């Protein structure tokens, strides 16, 4: 099995690039880096009409050679008062840096070429890109009706260390707010900082945004201008991929990535050849273990554990919350008497505490009622401000958090059968403790018993281990934690593997996915749209395909005949199939397959297991690959697909064996086939790291 990632391999055609384009470098330094996005947006505007702008240490602009005399262009820039503090020189394109500083090469050259897609050739306004503030943006097609907020996709290209002309192409989506909404929502210093950001106004030519410049000579209309800014207390999320409709697909991050890639191939193929990397998977482990899928699964795990609800708030809202909480807890227990209401925490019980949030206590000048868990008391807090309408999902998550805390208090893994890993001796998981600026680690015995070790509790016997692990987890000069390092795993024989998170993500078969969505949304063939024509197809299906539901099919055919020569669209036809044959019955599946295979009529995007795994193998299960003597990679996907979407992309993680160590991580793949770290989902690193995170929040003194 092979999968594709966002690693873009580029082969530059330097002769063609140099033939058609002029590149200008603009130099003005402040703290060693370029500053002044306003100048970049001025160059991209009507006065200079650069094809693309971008910046790294310096700023760069790309112009069409046939429309610009290089000498005259440089003279114009050097005499323009807007660029009085900027030096401009021509730089030559080259594929790889060779020591010549007066060149543009590698990732900077690729960015400028890709940013030139902002000079959109599309007649469809919703396909326009914008090259603003030096980056390539995909702005939703705007009209005279201004929405707040709007989601603007930023397309970035970053180099990969040690790889020649290989880069990571990524899409992120940020909120842009109307200036008027920002003025109402933010105050003081925070507002002043936001208002210093670039401001954009509607550009009727592309139905997109352009930078507002002081040279425009007037203040912007606060109801029609945008600034990059989020909504207070909310984090914008755009699903990685949506495939319920072509519109949803094109607005998802994978859909935008696909559009960028197609645009590069269509408009830039003369200047660079591009392709995504393909990787061969060595080992794939299907995600099958569930603990939280159904409430009944927790009966044996809870094992008659008492549950205690403590209402600290004591008002009508909290009383209602406590009542609803009990009702939602009942399916998880075998005896209603196990649930009690108390005034204080109980030993031996799972304690739910209803309190106010931290902001309330600070505002009222009261002591915060939050209490950390201890070895004696396991606590889970529900704040009245955020949990007025408690849901089954909240309850399920709260229970699994308490069960993890229970495991920590007993120093025994009960949520996973550790012995099935068949590991010998003690295995260790080490993570970084931000508060202590040091390492915390967990030792697990073959039977699942474990111990934590912290800097404060170290002794003469493990002092050397602490220092060794810290050295492996920190930068040698600054002693800051290595940013991408997620932890260490150490086998019973002392082999140490590092886990690194990378920015490389897996990509499903988006070309085929797009094609299938388009087939679903394609109209029925002209000669197969009427009731009579569809009845003919149905009777043909009955003749050629043996089925037990002929009575239903006959009645369905008669209903279609009654429509005569009236035309139906696909949506109406699907609705009739559902009403007459059922949405997911065997005969419905057989009919859909018959119409697809015989007449290329695709009625739905099938979510049958075989189809989903064929299209989305890069987004499912645990996959391990690329193993050498010292390195390997893996990624963890979802268990299955829900609601025609995948929320997040799968990041590749790199495993590195330290010094003379062997690779041991493959033995731990099953530790990610659990659903109690992220409720109902798999975890992307071995679950003991979750135990370490929770232990760091324990009150060890009590």
XYZ file of C-alpha atoms in Angstrom:
702
model
C 0.000 0.000 0.000
C 1.285 3.465 -0.859
C 0.147 6.872 0.410
C 0.722 10.457 -0.689
C 1.926 13.320 1.504
C 2.142 17.086 1.165
C 5.862 16.806 0.415
C 6.228 18.603 -2.899
C 9.108 17.676 -5.172
C 10.062 20.504 -7.526
C 12.297 20.500 -10.590
C 12.938 24.115 -11.665
C 13.216 25.008 -15.359
C 15.664 27.862 -14.853
C 16.097 28.777 -18.533
C 12.348 29.356 -18.954
C 12.121 31.254 -15.649
C 14.999 33.552 -16.579
C 13.565 34.048 -20.057
C 10.167 35.283 -18.848
C 10.680 36.927 -15.447
C 12.668 39.586 -13.629
C 13.279 39.223 -9.889
C 13.985 42.232 -7.651
C 15.298 41.984 -4.120
C 14.302 44.724 -1.675
C 16.553 45.103 1.327
C 15.677 46.887 4.545
C 16.727 45.277 7.779
C 15.241 45.459 11.234
C 16.272 42.822 13.741
C 17.821 40.913 10.846
C 14.551 40.412 8.928
C 12.481 42.245 6.365
C 9.668 44.402 7.677
C 7.098 46.454 5.835
C 4.293 44.403 4.257
C 2.745 47.657 3.065
C 5.472 48.100 0.447
C 4.916 44.570 -0.822
C 1.209 45.180 -1.335
C 2.042 48.471 -3.049
C 4.283 46.643 -5.540
C 1.570 44.087 -6.262
C -0.923 46.913 -6.909
C -1.786 48.867 -10.024
C 1.281 51.130 -9.929
C 3.947 48.436 -10.328
C 1.838 45.394 -11.237
C 4.275 42.790 -9.952
C 3.207 39.229 -10.686
C 4.155 38.107 -7.185
C 5.774 39.302 -3.978
C 7.141 37.459 -0.984
C 9.711 37.719 1.741
C 12.213 35.688 3.688
C 15.182 37.555 5.144
C 14.644 40.045 2.325
C 11.602 40.962 0.270
C 11.297 39.865 -3.339
C 9.143 40.867 -6.280
C 8.631 39.054 -9.574
C 7.785 40.889 -12.807
C 7.018 39.817 -16.351
C 10.112 40.526 -18.444
C 8.161 41.360 -21.611
C 6.263 44.140 -19.821
C 9.174 45.629 -17.867
C 12.550 47.130 -18.638
C 14.722 46.011 -15.742
C 16.831 49.178 -15.640
C 13.772 51.450 -15.732
C 12.029 49.338 -13.089
C 15.001 49.619 -10.716
C 15.287 53.346 -11.306
C 11.591 53.821 -10.579
C 11.889 51.934 -7.295
C 15.028 53.826 -6.287
C 13.401 57.215 -6.839
C 9.993 56.358 -5.360
C 9.606 58.100 -1.986
C 7.647 55.099 -0.672
C 10.873 53.082 -1.033
C 13.294 55.752 0.177
C 14.737 53.448 2.826
C 14.884 50.393 0.596
C 17.701 49.242 -1.680
C 16.576 47.368 -4.823
C 18.756 45.093 -6.944
C 18.087 42.469 -9.590
C 18.708 38.857 -8.531
C 19.032 35.877 -10.842
C 17.073 32.636 -10.433
C 18.889 29.389 -9.751
C 17.684 25.997 -8.543
C 20.136 25.506 -5.662
C 22.074 28.030 -3.589
C 25.765 28.026 -4.594
C 27.128 30.790 -2.382
C 26.026 33.681 -4.568
C 23.938 36.005 -2.405
C 22.629 37.922 -5.407
C 20.304 35.136 -6.479
C 16.849 33.798 -5.744
C 16.684 30.039 -5.334
C 15.109 27.003 -3.698
C 12.125 27.730 -1.428
C 12.148 31.511 -2.042
C 12.016 31.017 -5.812
C 9.272 28.388 -5.475
C 7.216 30.698 -3.244
C 7.405 33.568 -5.739
C 6.308 31.324 -8.588
C 3.422 29.892 -6.554
C 2.452 33.361 -5.294
C 2.084 34.392 -8.933
C -1.123 32.335 -8.925
C -2.505 35.456 -7.263
C -2.454 36.951 -10.762
C -5.483 34.769 -11.372
C -6.441 33.756 -14.890
C -9.755 32.290 -13.819
C -13.021 33.794 -14.979
C -14.680 32.186 -11.951
C -14.366 34.593 -9.043
C -14.519 31.846 -6.407
C -11.309 30.356 -7.859
C -9.227 33.518 -7.434
C -6.125 33.604 -5.259
C -4.672 36.768 -3.712
C -1.004 37.501 -3.090
C -1.308 39.780 -0.047
C 1.317 40.682 2.581
C 3.773 38.436 0.773
C 1.705 35.276 1.069
C -0.764 33.449 -1.152
C -4.318 33.623 0.130
C -7.548 31.981 -0.992
C -10.271 34.474 -0.152
C -13.924 33.435 -0.466
C -15.718 35.176 -3.319
C -17.115 38.379 -1.873
C -20.090 40.479 -2.915
C -21.514 43.762 -1.738
C -22.849 41.787 1.247
C -20.051 41.666 3.802
C -19.947 38.715 6.196
C -18.243 38.555 9.575
C -16.086 36.628 10.012
C -14.798 35.178 6.741
C -12.365 32.285 6.481
C -9.227 33.078 4.500
C -6.918 30.199 3.562
C -3.175 30.827 3.667
C -1.029 28.658 1.412
C 2.535 28.195 2.645
C 5.600 26.433 1.282
C 8.427 25.464 3.650
C 11.736 23.799 2.986
C 12.680 20.412 4.426
C 16.106 20.357 6.041
C 18.584 18.208 4.190
C 16.319 17.645 1.193
C 17.200 19.174 -2.173
C 14.205 20.960 -3.715
C 11.668 19.151 -1.546
C 9.151 21.315 0.307
C 5.997 21.007 2.403
C 2.868 22.592 0.929
C 0.315 23.484 3.613
C -3.046 25.216 3.953
C -4.316 26.894 7.116
C -7.502 28.919 7.543
C -7.740 32.074 9.649
C -10.590 34.426 10.492
C -10.748 37.913 9.023
C -13.159 40.253 10.793
C -14.954 43.392 9.759
C -13.230 46.368 11.345
C -16.523 47.538 12.816
C -17.034 44.231 14.641
C -13.479 44.395 16.024
C -14.046 47.926 17.342
C -17.106 46.703 19.247
C -15.525 43.532 20.639
C -11.973 44.536 21.620
C -10.753 47.316 23.904
C -7.577 48.985 25.117
C -4.100 47.769 24.266
C -5.358 44.596 22.614
C -7.461 46.677 20.202
C -4.534 48.974 19.419
C -2.366 45.983 18.494
C -5.048 44.573 16.183
C -5.545 47.917 14.421
C -1.840 47.995 13.549
C -2.335 44.937 11.329
C -2.875 45.268 7.548
C -6.367 46.327 6.546
C -8.122 45.057 3.419
C -10.986 46.356 1.321
C -13.248 44.838 -1.328
C -11.776 44.663 -4.841
C -14.608 44.538 -7.364
C -12.385 43.263 -10.194
C -11.745 39.917 -8.503
C -14.528 39.972 -5.890
C -11.732 39.523 -3.367
C -9.612 41.699 -1.056
C -6.852 44.226 -1.654
C -4.639 46.085 0.801
C -5.837 49.530 1.873
C -2.909 51.933 1.542
C -2.539 55.440 2.964
C -2.112 56.615 -0.611
C -5.802 55.769 -1.127
C -6.317 59.078 0.623
C -9.286 58.299 2.848
C -10.346 56.329 5.886
C -11.852 52.927 5.238
C -15.498 52.127 5.841
C -15.386 50.041 9.030
C -18.393 48.028 7.829
C -16.612 47.012 4.608
C -12.968 46.497 5.542
C -11.315 43.415 7.023
C -8.452 42.730 9.448
C -7.011 39.350 10.386
C -8.520 38.681 13.799
C -10.374 35.904 15.586
C -13.520 35.979 17.687
C -12.724 36.231 21.386
C -12.886 32.857 23.109
C -13.324 30.938 19.865
C -10.869 29.034 17.722
C -11.607 28.725 14.038
C -11.537 25.209 12.639
C -11.871 24.118 9.037
C -12.110 20.375 8.418
C -9.189 18.854 6.600
C -11.444 17.246 4.033
C -15.177 17.360 3.283
C -16.706 15.207 0.569
C -20.464 15.562 0.989
C -20.627 18.021 -1.916
C -18.242 19.640 -4.369
C -18.726 23.000 -2.627
C -17.795 21.525 0.756
C -14.807 19.758 -0.810
C -13.463 22.925 -2.441
C -13.741 24.848 0.848
C -11.935 22.210 2.919
C -8.187 22.415 3.467
C -7.529 19.347 1.296
C -9.742 20.770 -1.447
C -7.819 24.052 -1.442
C -4.536 22.113 -1.450
C -5.789 20.187 -4.470
C -6.792 23.394 -6.228
C -3.344 24.921 -5.610
C -1.631 21.817 -6.976
C -3.828 21.798 -10.092
C -3.217 25.503 -10.620
C 0.559 24.976 -10.372
C 0.365 22.248 -12.987
C -1.883 24.308 -15.246
C -0.169 27.703 -15.045
C 3.418 27.008 -13.949
C 4.354 23.734 -15.649
C 6.590 25.647 -18.077
C 8.682 26.869 -15.140
C 8.717 23.957 -12.731
C 7.689 20.306 -12.614
C 5.944 19.343 -9.386
C 4.695 16.148 -7.808
C 3.665 14.978 -4.369
C 5.787 12.356 -2.604
C 4.561 8.769 -2.464
C 5.458 6.443 0.423
C 5.166 2.681 0.776
C 3.573 1.440 4.016
C 5.358 -1.472 5.689
C 2.911 -2.312 8.460
C -0.737 -1.296 8.942
C -2.683 -1.968 12.131
C -6.456 -1.591 11.990
C -7.988 0.323 14.871
C -10.419 -2.075 16.516
C -10.237 -1.729 20.317
C -13.019 0.293 21.922
C -13.807 0.979 25.535
C -16.226 3.873 25.207
C -18.312 3.002 22.169
C -21.316 1.945 24.251
C -22.144 2.755 27.900
C -22.442 -0.951 28.711
C -18.762 -1.462 27.867
C -17.848 0.498 30.988
C -19.903 -1.649 33.384
C -17.052 -4.061 34.054
C -14.433 -1.288 34.058
C -16.332 0.767 36.630
C -16.894 -2.425 38.591
C -19.409 -1.068 41.083
C -17.435 2.151 41.601
C -19.470 4.755 43.539
C -20.012 8.110 41.828
C -20.342 11.233 43.950
C -21.756 14.545 42.666
C -20.822 17.678 44.647
C -22.680 20.906 43.833
C -20.453 23.762 45.019
C -22.439 26.475 43.210
C -25.813 25.693 44.856
C -28.214 27.628 42.636
C -31.065 26.629 40.302
C -28.772 26.160 37.311
C -26.301 23.969 39.178
C -29.123 21.895 40.715
C -30.515 21.280 37.236
C -27.031 20.401 35.979
C -26.551 17.906 38.828
C -29.924 16.313 38.079
C -29.158 15.999 34.339
C -25.695 14.668 35.111
C -27.152 11.835 37.168
C -29.595 10.895 34.394
C -26.785 10.739 31.845
C -24.599 8.671 34.192
C -27.227 5.951 34.745
C -26.495 3.937 31.545
C -22.850 3.558 32.632
C -23.581 1.887 35.970
C -25.383 -1.253 37.076
C -27.114 0.170 40.161
C -28.643 3.642 40.554
C -27.720 3.592 44.249
C -24.047 3.925 43.234
C -24.733 7.611 42.429
C -24.889 9.909 45.439
C -25.051 13.655 46.063
C -22.619 14.903 48.689
C -21.315 18.088 50.250
C -17.686 17.033 49.939
C -15.446 14.596 48.077
C -15.616 10.920 48.984
C -12.754 8.471 49.214
C -13.118 5.509 46.898
C -15.618 7.350 44.675
C -15.354 9.120 41.341
C -16.112 12.722 42.276
C -17.881 15.149 39.929
C -17.547 18.722 41.215
C -19.844 21.470 39.861
C -18.097 24.832 40.223
C -17.763 28.245 38.568
C -14.984 28.952 36.077
C -11.768 30.740 37.088
C -12.935 34.045 35.617
C -15.980 34.098 37.937
C -13.919 33.577 41.092
C -11.392 36.207 40.016
C -14.143 38.690 39.220
C -15.930 38.056 42.537
C -12.736 38.065 44.558
C -13.433 34.553 45.857
C -11.166 31.563 46.278
C -11.249 29.227 43.283
C -13.061 25.978 44.165
C -11.000 23.894 41.767
C -9.154 21.062 43.519
C -6.573 18.882 41.821
C -6.893 15.100 42.021
C -4.784 13.173 44.508
C -4.001 9.548 45.201
C -6.977 9.585 47.592
C -9.517 11.713 45.698
C -10.183 11.493 41.964
C -11.943 14.661 40.806
C -13.510 15.915 37.581
C -14.827 19.471 37.401
C -17.795 20.784 35.438
C -18.076 24.581 35.315
C -21.583 25.967 35.298
C -20.603 28.639 32.734
C -19.492 26.137 30.071
C -21.625 23.081 30.912
C -25.146 24.373 31.466
C -26.389 21.846 28.913
C -24.481 18.719 29.837
C -24.380 16.119 27.052
C -23.627 12.418 26.748
C -20.319 13.291 25.071
C -19.294 15.455 28.044
C -20.258 12.715 30.495
C -18.393 10.039 28.540
C -15.269 12.201 28.398
C -15.515 12.997 32.114
C -15.836 9.321 33.055
C -12.787 8.278 31.056
C -10.770 11.141 32.581
C -11.731 9.931 36.063
C -10.848 6.347 35.184
C -7.383 7.442 34.043
C -6.985 9.325 37.331
C -8.101 6.182 39.156
C -5.405 4.176 37.375
C -2.829 6.793 38.386
C -3.897 6.630 42.036
C -3.637 2.821 42.083
C -0.424 2.790 39.972
C -1.980 0.106 37.781
C -3.117 0.239 34.132
C -6.678 -1.104 34.083
C -7.956 0.481 30.853
C -5.590 -1.531 28.654
C -4.237 -5.055 28.862
C -0.535 -4.244 28.992
C 0.455 -7.917 29.082
C -0.780 -8.464 25.498
C 2.177 -6.424 24.258
C 4.399 -9.269 25.510
C 7.101 -6.828 26.529
C 9.897 -8.051 28.761
C 11.101 -6.126 31.776
C 10.374 -2.500 32.596
C 9.660 -0.032 29.769
C 9.987 3.709 30.323
C 8.163 6.699 28.797
C 9.758 10.111 29.317
C 8.097 13.484 28.673
C 8.941 17.102 29.351
C 7.681 18.847 32.474
C 7.301 22.544 31.605
C 6.914 23.721 35.205
C 10.049 21.954 36.395
C 11.957 22.601 33.121
C 13.009 19.001 33.412
C 11.953 15.457 32.622
C 9.197 13.327 34.127
C 9.089 9.632 33.330
C 6.900 6.598 33.879
C 8.171 3.029 34.344
C 5.749 0.225 33.435
C 6.207 -3.382 34.499
C 5.061 -6.353 32.335
C 1.904 -6.743 34.465
C 0.844 -3.088 33.986
C 1.965 -1.779 37.368
C 3.827 1.518 37.076
C 5.660 4.285 38.904
C 6.244 7.958 38.099
C 9.556 9.713 38.656
C 9.867 13.482 38.926
C 12.796 15.817 39.338
C 11.755 16.559 42.912
C 11.622 12.878 43.784
C 14.869 11.798 42.147
C 17.440 9.976 44.230
C 21.024 8.845 43.915
C 19.950 5.753 41.982
C 18.181 7.558 39.109
C 19.931 10.960 39.083
C 22.034 9.981 36.076
C 18.935 8.888 34.143
C 17.248 12.246 34.702
C 20.258 14.126 33.376
C 20.620 11.764 30.412
C 16.954 12.076 29.417
C 17.059 15.862 29.832
C 20.094 16.087 27.565
C 18.296 14.039 24.910
C 15.182 16.242 25.088
C 16.779 19.702 25.019
C 18.740 21.882 22.633
C 22.419 21.666 23.488
C 23.019 25.434 23.643
C 19.825 26.878 25.119
C 18.695 23.830 27.135
C 15.177 24.577 25.878
C 13.051 21.580 24.994
C 13.402 20.516 21.346
C 10.237 21.986 19.819
C 9.159 18.980 17.745
C 10.192 16.284 20.247
C 7.171 14.620 21.860
C 8.905 12.147 24.118
C 11.273 9.239 24.655
C 10.560 5.529 24.903
C 13.128 3.278 26.552
C 13.054 -0.509 26.424
C 14.048 -2.933 29.171
C 17.449 -3.320 27.465
C 18.102 0.438 27.486
C 17.395 1.142 23.817
C 16.123 4.718 23.505
C 13.877 6.020 20.702
C 12.869 9.657 20.208
C 9.424 10.618 18.857
C 9.298 13.739 16.668
C 6.185 15.387 15.251
C 6.695 16.589 11.685
C 4.741 19.058 9.554
C 4.392 16.451 6.811
C 0.791 15.273 6.466
C -0.842 12.435 4.580
C -3.217 13.188 1.723
C -6.029 10.871 0.590
C -6.696 10.277 -3.104
C -8.141 13.767 -3.615
C -8.184 13.571 -7.421
C -10.356 10.469 -7.348
C -12.467 11.883 -4.496
C -13.150 15.055 -6.493
C -14.062 12.985 -9.558
C -16.531 10.858 -7.558
C -18.199 13.924 -6.014
C -18.579 15.436 -9.483
C -20.098 12.181 -10.761
C -22.616 12.204 -7.896
C -23.586 15.795 -8.713
C -23.755 15.180 -12.482
C -27.298 15.202 -13.848
C -28.994 12.016 -14.959
C -28.423 11.261 -18.690
C -30.891 13.115 -20.921
C -32.571 9.899 -22.074
C -32.912 8.549 -18.515
C -34.575 11.385 -16.634
C -38.291 10.665 -17.043
C -40.428 8.400 -14.907
C -40.905 5.998 -17.843
C -37.167 5.863 -18.642
C -36.267 5.163 -15.011
C -39.011 2.511 -14.795
C -37.422 0.834 -17.846
C -34.086 0.790 -16.010
C -35.722 -0.664 -12.920
C -37.418 -3.448 -14.877
C -34.169 -4.193 -16.672
C -32.482 -4.444 -13.271
C -35.188 -6.894 -12.058
C -34.620 -9.047 -15.118
C -30.843 -9.161 -14.929
C -30.236 -9.149 -11.153
C -31.820 -11.772 -8.937
C -33.329 -10.238 -5.786
C -35.711 -11.167 -2.987
C -37.472 -7.792 -3.077
C -39.236 -8.035 -6.444
C -42.577 -7.015 -4.880
C -41.064 -3.730 -3.688
C -39.381 -3.206 -7.044
C -42.633 -3.793 -8.932
C -44.467 -1.246 -6.785
C -41.581 1.194 -7.246
C -41.694 0.700 -11.020
C -45.450 1.371 -11.033
C -44.882 4.612 -9.105
C -42.301 5.706 -11.680
C -44.695 4.837 -14.538
C -47.295 7.126 -13.013
C -44.818 9.989 -13.471
C -44.818 9.256 -17.194
C -42.637 11.680 -19.137
C -42.151 14.068 -16.222
C -38.439 14.481 -15.495
C -36.720 13.771 -12.186
C -33.380 15.004 -10.942
C -30.974 12.768 -9.003
C -32.083 14.130 -5.653
C -35.720 13.236 -6.350
C -34.742 9.802 -7.658
C -32.644 9.096 -4.538
C -35.564 10.145 -2.354
C -37.922 7.761 -4.157
C -35.426 4.895 -3.810
C -35.176 5.545 -0.071
C -38.974 5.654 0.328
C -39.620 2.502 -1.716
C -36.566 0.298 -1.091
C -34.907 1.702 2.035
C -31.786 3.816 2.386
C -29.254 1.043 3.000
C -31.059 -2.197 2.099
C -29.364 -4.906 0.032
C -31.599 -4.261 -2.951
C -30.804 -0.538 -2.803
C -27.069 -1.298 -2.822
C -27.515 -3.696 -5.739
C -29.511 -1.130 -7.711
C -26.946 1.619 -7.121
C -24.115 -0.678 -8.221
C -26.058 -1.785 -11.288
C -26.708 1.791 -12.418
C -23.071 2.732 -11.825
C -21.518 -0.267 -13.561
C -23.942 -0.451 -16.482
C -24.757 3.225 -17.164
C -22.144 5.244 -15.224
C -24.927 6.742 -13.100
C -23.446 7.380 -9.651
C -26.152 8.128 -7.098
C -24.138 8.449 -3.874
C -20.616 8.677 -2.505
C -20.427 5.168 -1.067
C -19.171 4.860 2.507
C -18.811 1.087 2.274
C -15.629 -0.080 3.949
C -13.864 -1.183 0.760
C -14.498 2.133 -0.982
C -13.507 4.270 2.002
C -10.282 2.344 2.602
C -9.373 2.591 -1.082
C -9.814 6.381 -1.126
C -8.781 7.261 2.432
C -6.041 4.778 3.340
C -3.904 7.837 4.132
C -6.404 8.869 6.842
C -7.195 5.564 8.561
C -5.635 3.258 11.171
C -2.011 2.990 12.378
C 0.625 2.857 9.646
C 4.358 2.266 10.084
C 6.950 2.598 7.317
C 10.371 3.731 6.140
C 12.262 1.707 8.708
C 16.054 1.753 8.484
C 18.557 0.800 11.153
C 18.064 4.134 12.912
C 14.855 5.757 11.661
C 11.223 4.985 10.963
C 7.953 6.857 10.467
C 4.344 6.317 11.437
C 1.003 8.052 11.421
C -2.291 7.380 13.170
C -5.584 8.019 11.413
C -9.232 7.695 12.336
C -11.140 4.476 12.983
C -13.675 5.206 10.268
C -15.320 8.078 8.436
C -18.147 10.135 9.916
C -20.439 12.665 8.264
C -18.526 12.736 4.981
C -15.527 14.465 6.499
C -12.228 14.074 8.307
C -11.623 16.757 10.906
C -7.825 16.733 10.896
C -4.938 15.696 8.699
C -2.610 12.930 9.881
C 0.882 14.178 10.745
C 3.845 11.908 10.137
C 5.889 11.205 13.229
C 9.540 10.339 12.989
C 11.183 7.772 15.250
C 14.944 8.054 15.804
C 17.072 5.497 17.638
C 19.567 7.271 19.922
C 23.292 6.545 19.544
C 23.813 2.755 19.579
C 20.169 1.983 20.330
C 17.955 -0.201 18.149
C 14.521 0.779 16.851
C 11.985 -0.538 19.367
C 8.918 1.596 18.622
C 7.261 -0.967 16.355
C 6.500 -3.031 19.473
C 4.377 -0.157 20.825
C 1.990 0.386 17.906
C -0.901 -1.254 19.782
C -0.599 1.330 22.574
C -2.267 3.777 20.167
C -5.210 1.470 19.427
C -7.213 2.886 22.323
C -10.180 5.270 22.505
C -9.772 6.621 26.045
C -7.151 9.318 25.386
C -9.219 11.291 22.884
C -12.801 10.174 23.525
C -13.861 7.762 20.795
C -10.733 8.426 18.742
C -7.290 6.898 18.573
C -4.247 8.581 20.109
C -1.285 9.716 18.021
C 1.389 8.832 20.602
C 1.466 5.854 23.010
C -1.197 6.299 25.691
C 1.260 6.303 28.674
C 2.079 9.895 27.694
C -1.546 10.758 28.544
C -1.014 9.232 32.001
C 2.092 11.387 32.432
C 0.175 14.537 31.433
C -2.552 13.760 33.956
C -0.061 12.937 36.700
C 1.563 16.360 36.261
C -1.791 17.883 37.277
C -2.079 15.771 40.444
C -1.602 17.354 43.847
C 1.223 15.123 45.010
C 1.463 16.805 48.421
C -1.947 15.537 49.545
